[in-house]
Coordinates of C-alpha atoms in Angstrom, one line a residue:
M1 CA 80.5 113.1 87.9
A2 CA 81.8 112.6 84.5
L3 CA 79.2 111.1 81.8
T4 CA 77.9 107.3 80.9
L5 CA 78.1 106.2 77.8
A6 CA 74.0 105.1 78.4
E7 CA 74.1 109.8 78.9
L8 CA 76.1 110.8 76.4
C9 CA 74.7 108.8 73.7
Q10 CA 70.8 108.4 75.5
D11 CA 69.7 111.2 71.9
A12 CA 72.2 109.8 69.9
E13 CA 69.7 107.2 68.0
K14 CA 66.6 110.2 67.2
D15 CA 69.2 112.9 66.3
Y16 CA 72.0 110.4 64.1
G17 CA 70.5 107.1 63.6
M18 CA 72.9 105.7 66.3
A19 CA 72.1 101.7 67.3
L20 CA 73.5 99.7 69.9
I21 CA 73.9 96.1 68.7
A22 CA 76.4 95.1 71.6
G23 CA 77.9 95.1 74.7
R24 CA 74.9 96.5 76.2
K25 CA 76.3 96.0 79.8
G26 CA 78.7 98.3 79.6
L27 CA 76.3 100.9 78.7
D28 CA 77.8 102.4 82.5
N29 CA 81.2 102.7 81.7
M30 CA 82.3 106.6 82.0
V31 CA 83.9 108.2 78.9
Q32 CA 86.7 110.6 79.2
W33 CA 87.1 111.9 75.2
V34 CA 85.8 111.0 71.9
H35 CA 88.9 109.7 69.1
Y36 CA 88.0 108.9 65.8
I37 CA 91.5 105.9 65.0
E38 CA 91.7 104.4 61.6
G39 CA 94.9 103.1 61.5
G40 CA 95.3 99.4 63.3
E41 CA 98.2 101.1 65.7
A42 CA 96.2 103.8 67.0
P43 CA 95.0 102.3 69.4
R44 CA 98.2 102.2 71.2
F45 CA 98.3 105.5 72.0
L46 CA 94.5 105.6 73.8
H47 CA 94.4 106.2 77.8
G48 CA 91.8 104.5 78.5
Y49 CA 88.1 105.6 79.1
E50 CA 87.8 107.4 74.9
L51 CA 84.5 106.4 72.5
V52 CA 86.0 105.5 69.2
F53 CA 85.4 106.1 66.0
T54 CA 85.5 104.2 62.7
T55 CA 84.5 103.8 59.1
G56 CA 87.2 101.3 58.5
M57 CA 88.9 103.2 55.0
E58 CA 92.5 102.3 55.7
N59 CA 91.2 98.5 56.2
H60 CA 90.3 96.3 53.2
D61 CA 90.6 92.8 55.0
T62 CA 87.3 90.9 56.7
G63 CA 89.2 90.5 60.2
W64 CA 90.5 93.9 60.8
L65 CA 87.4 94.6 62.8
M66 CA 87.7 92.2 64.8
M67 CA 91.4 92.6 65.6
F68 CA 90.1 96.6 66.2
A69 CA 88.5 95.7 69.1
E70 CA 90.3 93.9 70.0
R71 CA 93.0 96.6 70.3
L72 CA 90.5 99.0 71.6
H73 CA 89.3 97.0 74.9
E74 CA 92.9 96.0 75.8
Y75 CA 94.1 99.8 76.0
G76 CA 90.4 100.3 77.7
A77 CA 87.9 101.9 75.3
C78 CA 84.5 102.5 77.0
G79 CA 83.6 101.8 73.1
L80 CA 83.2 101.7 69.4
V81 CA 81.3 103.2 67.0
V82 CA 81.6 101.9 63.3
N83 CA 80.5 103.8 61.0
L84 CA 78.0 101.6 58.4
G85 CA 79.2 102.5 54.6
P86 CA 81.4 101.4 51.2
Y87 CA 84.4 100.7 53.7
V88 CA 82.1 98.0 56.6
K89 CA 79.1 97.3 54.8
D90 CA 77.9 95.4 58.0
V91 CA 79.1 94.4 61.4
P92 CA 80.4 90.4 61.4
Q93 CA 78.3 88.7 64.2
E94 CA 82.2 87.5 65.8
V95 CA 82.6 90.9 66.3
I96 CA 79.3 91.5 67.8
D97 CA 79.8 88.3 70.0
Y98 CA 83.2 89.0 71.1
C99 CA 81.6 92.9 72.3
D100 CA 78.8 91.5 74.4
S101 CA 81.2 88.5 75.9
V102 CA 83.8 92.1 77.3
S103 CA 81.2 94.3 77.5
L104 CA 82.6 96.7 75.1
P105 CA 79.2 98.6 74.2
L106 CA 79.6 98.1 69.9
Y107 CA 77.4 100.7 68.3
T108 CA 76.5 101.5 64.3
I109 CA 75.7 104.6 62.5
P110 CA 74.5 105.4 58.8
W111 CA 76.7 106.5 56.4
E112 CA 75.0 109.9 55.8
T113 CA 76.0 110.5 59.5
R114 CA 78.3 112.9 59.4
I115 CA 81.3 111.6 61.6
V116 CA 82.4 115.7 62.5
D117 CA 78.6 116.6 64.3
I118 CA 78.6 113.7 66.5
T119 CA 81.7 113.7 67.8
Y120 CA 81.7 118.2 68.3
E121 CA 78.0 117.4 70.5
F122 CA 79.7 114.7 72.2
C123 CA 82.2 116.5 73.0
H124 CA 80.4 120.1 73.9
H125 CA 78.8 117.0 76.5
I126 CA 82.4 115.9 77.9
V127 CA 83.1 119.3 78.2
T128 CA 80.1 120.6 79.8
D129 CA 79.8 117.7 82.1
E130 CA 84.0 117.8 83.3
K131 CA 82.9 122.3 84.2
I132 CA 80.2 121.2 86.2
S133 CA 82.9 118.4 87.9
R134 CA 85.0 120.9 89.1
S135 CA 82.9 123.3 90.5
R136 CA 81.6 120.5 92.4
A137 CA 85.4 119.8 93.4
E138 CA 86.5 123.4 94.1
T139 CA 83.5 123.7 96.2
L140 CA 84.1 120.4 97.7
L141 CA 88.1 121.9 98.6
Y142 CA 86.6 125.0 99.5
A143 CA 84.5 124.0 102.5
I144 CA 87.4 121.2 103.6
N145 CA 90.2 124.2 103.6
N146 CA 87.7 127.3 105.4
P147 CA 85.5 125.2 107.4
L148 CA 84.1 128.5 109.3
R149 CA 83.0 130.1 106.5
E150 CA 79.4 127.9 105.9
D151 CA 77.7 130.8 104.5
D152 CA 80.4 131.0 101.7
Y153 CA 80.1 127.3 100.4
K154 CA 77.0 125.8 102.1
Q155 CA 74.7 127.2 99.3
G156 CA 77.0 125.7 97.0
L157 CA 77.3 122.2 98.3
E158 CA 73.3 122.5 98.3
R159 CA 73.2 123.5 94.3
E160 CA 75.3 120.4 93.9
G161 CA 72.8 118.3 96.2
F162 CA 74.7 117.9 99.0
V163 CA 72.6 119.1 102.0
D164 CA 73.6 118.9 106.3
G165 CA 72.2 116.4 108.4
E166 CA 72.8 113.1 105.9
P167 CA 76.1 111.3 106.6
Y168 CA 78.9 112.1 104.2
A169 CA 81.2 109.1 103.4
V170 CA 84.9 110.0 102.9
A171 CA 87.8 107.5 101.8
A172 CA 91.7 108.9 101.3
V173 CA 93.1 107.6 98.3
R174 CA 97.1 107.0 98.3
L175 CA 98.7 106.5 95.3
R176 CA 103.1 105.2 95.3
V177 CA 104.1 104.5 92.3
D178 CA 107.2 106.1 90.3
D179 CA 106.6 106.6 86.7
R180 CA 104.3 109.5 86.2
E181 CA 102.6 108.4 83.2
R182 CA 101.9 105.2 85.3
R183 CA 100.6 107.2 88.4
E184 CA 98.3 109.2 86.0
S185 CA 96.9 105.7 84.2
M186 CA 96.2 105.1 88.3
E187 CA 94.0 108.7 88.2
R188 CA 92.0 107.8 85.8
M189 CA 91.0 104.5 86.8
V190 CA 90.2 106.0 91.1
K191 CA 87.9 109.1 88.6
Y192 CA 86.5 106.8 86.5
N193 CA 85.9 103.2 87.7
A194 CA 85.3 104.9 91.4
A195 CA 82.2 107.2 89.9
R196 CA 81.4 104.3 88.1
G197 CA 80.6 101.9 91.0
L198 CA 79.6 105.1 92.4
N199 CA 76.7 105.8 90.0
R200 CA 75.5 102.7 91.2
Y201 CA 74.0 104.4 94.0
T202 CA 74.1 107.8 93.9
T203 CA 75.1 110.5 92.2
R204 CA 76.2 113.2 94.8
H205 CA 80.0 112.0 94.8
S206 CA 83.1 113.8 93.8
I207 CA 86.4 112.6 92.8
L208 CA 88.6 115.8 93.7
N209 CA 93.0 115.6 94.5
I210 CA 94.2 117.6 97.4
D211 CA 97.4 117.3 99.5
K212 CA 98.8 114.6 97.1
L213 CA 96.2 112.2 97.8
M214 CA 92.8 111.7 96.3
L215 CA 89.8 112.5 97.8
V216 CA 86.4 110.4 97.4
I217 CA 83.3 112.1 98.6
C218 CA 79.7 110.8 98.8
Q219 CA 76.3 111.1 99.9
G220 CA 73.4 109.0 99.5
I221 CA 74.6 105.9 99.9
E222 CA 74.7 103.2 103.2
S223 CA 78.6 102.9 104.9
S224 CA 78.2 99.2 104.2
D225 CA 78.0 99.5 99.5
F226 CA 80.4 102.8 100.4
E227 CA 82.9 100.5 102.3
N228 CA 82.5 97.6 99.9
E229 CA 83.2 99.8 96.7
M230 CA 85.9 101.5 97.8
E231 CA 87.4 98.4 99.3
N232 CA 86.8 96.8 95.8
Q233 CA 88.5 100.1 93.7
A234 CA 91.9 99.2 96.0
D235 CA 91.7 95.9 95.0
M236 CA 91.0 96.9 91.4
L237 CA 94.3 99.3 91.8
N238 CA 96.5 96.9 92.8
E239 CA 95.9 93.9 90.2
A240 CA 95.8 96.0 87.2
F241 CA 98.9 98.1 88.3
P242 CA 101.2 95.8 90.2
E243 CA 104.3 97.7 90.2
G244 CA 102.8 100.2 92.5
K245 CA 101.0 100.4 95.6
A246 CA 97.6 101.9 96.7
Y247 CA 95.8 102.3 99.7
I248 CA 92.7 103.3 100.5
G249 CA 91.3 105.0 104.6
I250 CA 87.6 105.5 105.2
G251 CA 86.8 108.6 107.2
P252 CA 84.0 109.1 109.4
Y253 CA 80.9 109.7 108.7
V254 CA 79.7 113.3 108.8
D255 CA 76.7 115.0 108.5
C256 CA 77.5 119.2 107.0
G257 CA 79.9 120.4 105.0
R258 CA 81.5 122.8 108.0
K259 CA 82.6 118.4 109.0
L260 CA 84.4 117.9 105.6
A261 CA 87.6 119.2 107.2
K262 CA 87.7 116.7 110.2
A263 CA 86.3 113.8 108.1
Y264 CA 89.5 114.7 105.1
R265 CA 91.7 115.1 108.5
M266 CA 90.6 111.5 110.0
A267 CA 90.7 109.8 106.2
N268 CA 94.0 111.5 105.8
G269 CA 95.2 109.2 109.1
V270 CA 93.1 106.1 108.3
V271 CA 95.6 105.5 104.8
K272 CA 98.7 106.5 106.3
L273 CA 98.1 104.0 108.6
S274 CA 96.8 101.2 106.1
E275 CA 100.4 101.7 104.3
S276 CA 102.2 101.8 107.6
Y277 CA 100.7 98.5 108.1
D278 CA 101.1 97.9 104.2
K279 CA 97.2 96.7 104.3
K280 CA 95.2 98.1 101.2
F281 CA 92.2 99.1 102.7
M282 CA 91.3 100.0 106.3
R283 CA 88.4 101.6 108.1
Y284 CA 88.5 105.2 110.9
A285 CA 86.5 103.0 112.5
D286 CA 89.5 100.3 113.0
A287 CA 91.3 102.4 114.1
G288 CA 91.3 101.9 118.2
M289 CA 93.1 104.0 120.2
F290 CA 95.0 105.6 116.1
K291 CA 91.6 107.5 117.0
L292 CA 93.2 109.6 119.6
L293 CA 95.8 111.1 118.2
M294 CA 94.5 111.3 114.7
A295 CA 92.1 114.2 116.6
V296 CA 95.1 116.5 117.5
D297 CA 95.4 118.7 115.4
D298 CA 98.6 120.4 115.9
K299 CA 100.8 117.6 114.1
S300 CA 103.9 119.8 115.4
S301 CA 103.4 118.5 119.3
L302 CA 103.0 114.7 117.7
K303 CA 106.2 114.8 116.2
E304 CA 108.0 116.7 118.9
Y305 CA 106.5 113.5 120.9
Y306 CA 108.2 111.2 118.3
N307 CA 111.6 113.7 118.6
D308 CA 111.9 113.4 121.9
C309 CA 111.1 109.4 122.2
L310 CA 112.8 107.6 119.2
G311 CA 115.2 110.5 117.8
M312 CA 117.8 110.2 118.7
L313 CA 118.0 106.4 118.1
A314 CA 117.1 106.7 114.7
E315 CA 119.4 109.7 114.4
H316 CA 122.3 106.8 115.0
D317 CA 120.7 104.2 113.1
R318 CA 120.8 107.0 110.1
K319 CA 124.7 107.5 111.2
N320 CA 125.9 104.0 111.8
G321 CA 123.7 101.7 109.6
T322 CA 122.3 100.1 112.7
D323 CA 118.8 99.0 113.4
Y324 CA 117.8 99.8 116.7
V325 CA 114.5 101.3 116.0
D326 CA 113.0 98.0 113.8
T327 CA 114.8 95.9 116.7
L328 CA 112.6 98.3 119.6
R329 CA 109.6 98.0 117.3
L330 CA 109.1 94.3 117.3
Y331 CA 110.8 93.9 120.9
L332 CA 107.6 95.9 121.9
E333 CA 105.0 93.6 119.4
H334 CA 106.4 91.1 120.6
D335 CA 106.2 91.2 124.3
S336 CA 109.7 92.6 124.7
S337 CA 110.5 88.7 124.0
I338 CA 114.2 88.6 122.6
A339 CA 113.3 84.8 121.1
E340 CA 110.4 86.2 119.3
V341 CA 112.8 89.3 117.8
A342 CA 115.4 86.8 117.3
K343 CA 113.2 84.4 114.8
A344 CA 111.7 87.0 113.1
T345 CA 114.8 89.0 112.8
F346 CA 116.7 85.4 111.6
V347 CA 119.3 86.6 114.4
H348 CA 120.7 84.8 117.2
R349 CA 119.6 85.8 120.5
N350 CA 122.8 86.8 121.9
T351 CA 122.7 89.7 118.8
V352 CA 118.9 90.7 120.1
N353 CA 120.4 90.9 123.7
Y354 CA 123.5 92.8 122.6
K355 CA 120.8 95.5 120.7
I356 CA 118.1 96.1 123.9
K357 CA 121.7 96.1 126.1
K358 CA 122.6 99.2 123.1
I359 CA 119.4 100.4 123.1
K360 CA 118.5 101.1 126.9
E361 CA 122.3 102.8 126.6
L362 CA 121.6 104.8 124.5
L363 CA 117.4 105.5 125.4
G364 CA 118.8 106.4 129.3
C365 CA 116.4 103.5 130.2
E366 CA 115.5 100.2 131.7
L367 CA 112.9 99.8 129.3
T368 CA 110.2 99.3 132.5
Q369 CA 106.7 99.1 131.8
R370 CA 106.1 102.4 131.7
D371 CA 109.1 103.1 129.1
K372 CA 107.2 100.8 127.1
L373 CA 104.5 102.3 127.6
K374 CA 105.8 105.4 126.2
L375 CA 108.0 104.1 123.7
T376 CA 104.6 102.2 121.4
L377 CA 102.8 105.6 121.7
A378 CA 105.9 106.8 120.0
F379 CA 105.6 103.9 116.9
A380 CA 101.7 105.2 117.0
I381 CA 102.9 108.6 116.0
E382 CA 105.4 107.6 113.1
R383 CA 102.5 105.7 111.3
I384 CA 100.6 109.0 111.7
I385 CA 102.3 111.5 110.9

């Protein structure tokens, strides 16, 4: 679920004298945690999505608060709370204007308010919300892993607001980045930004980890809105983390918890397909003939078919440093045109002819139309296994 600032702070004005003075457009920012910070260098240790409290006791020049707000925005804080008193008597107008310009919510609390009290309450709300989110995710995971045991999960889904008869939207997110810290940052961005986007339509959603993927499950949203939101997430992820790659695949829409396993399996197939084509976003509706392959439950039979057709050729490439599999793929994709393969690979036509001759010898076929159909299917399988 994840809390927004608006939800977290809804009673804070009455209980603690907390006042919003800037950044109103950012009230739908998601909150991961609460921090109390005084040192100017501390913001660089933030993970992102934190609400930061400060009194300014370690800073005595008039420009520090502006630089502090800029640093918080740079490192992904979701909001700033200034404790007015002996160290900060008033928030400068330039800081208010800046926070408005970047939609960084800026609050004040009176000196009489004890920061320990308000941060304790906020942390309690965040932990409680996280427990609810985990319970929802666990219920959905159980439904995916045990589709036939409806009696064990149906009531749980209903308690979470999910009802049979209404479409479930499912998206699989695959993150490709080597650095562990970067991956964790990408996962946080998926969790909080996707939740923020989906909250505009419905609160019945969950973002969870499964089989090295992140899975977004949502109910109460139009298919076009869900797809637009997920495509936007793919854009933001790839822009924010150019050193990594993010792929998102939309599965088929299903109408009950029992079918979530199918929706997940298909979304997984679509995201593999999107990665194989290096397309950041793809829908099940656009998967074409790959739908038939995704529908095969026994993936071992697909792997067996691939190995029967192309396994020997792939093994030859591995042992001898040749590129016969890639050459054959291009040959089939370019409708058997030697000239087009030569152009695509920047080699002479005679070189391509030689490679095709060797491929025929290794495969023991003449690449007839029937052979090509068989091999095209094998290459299609390669993209989703």
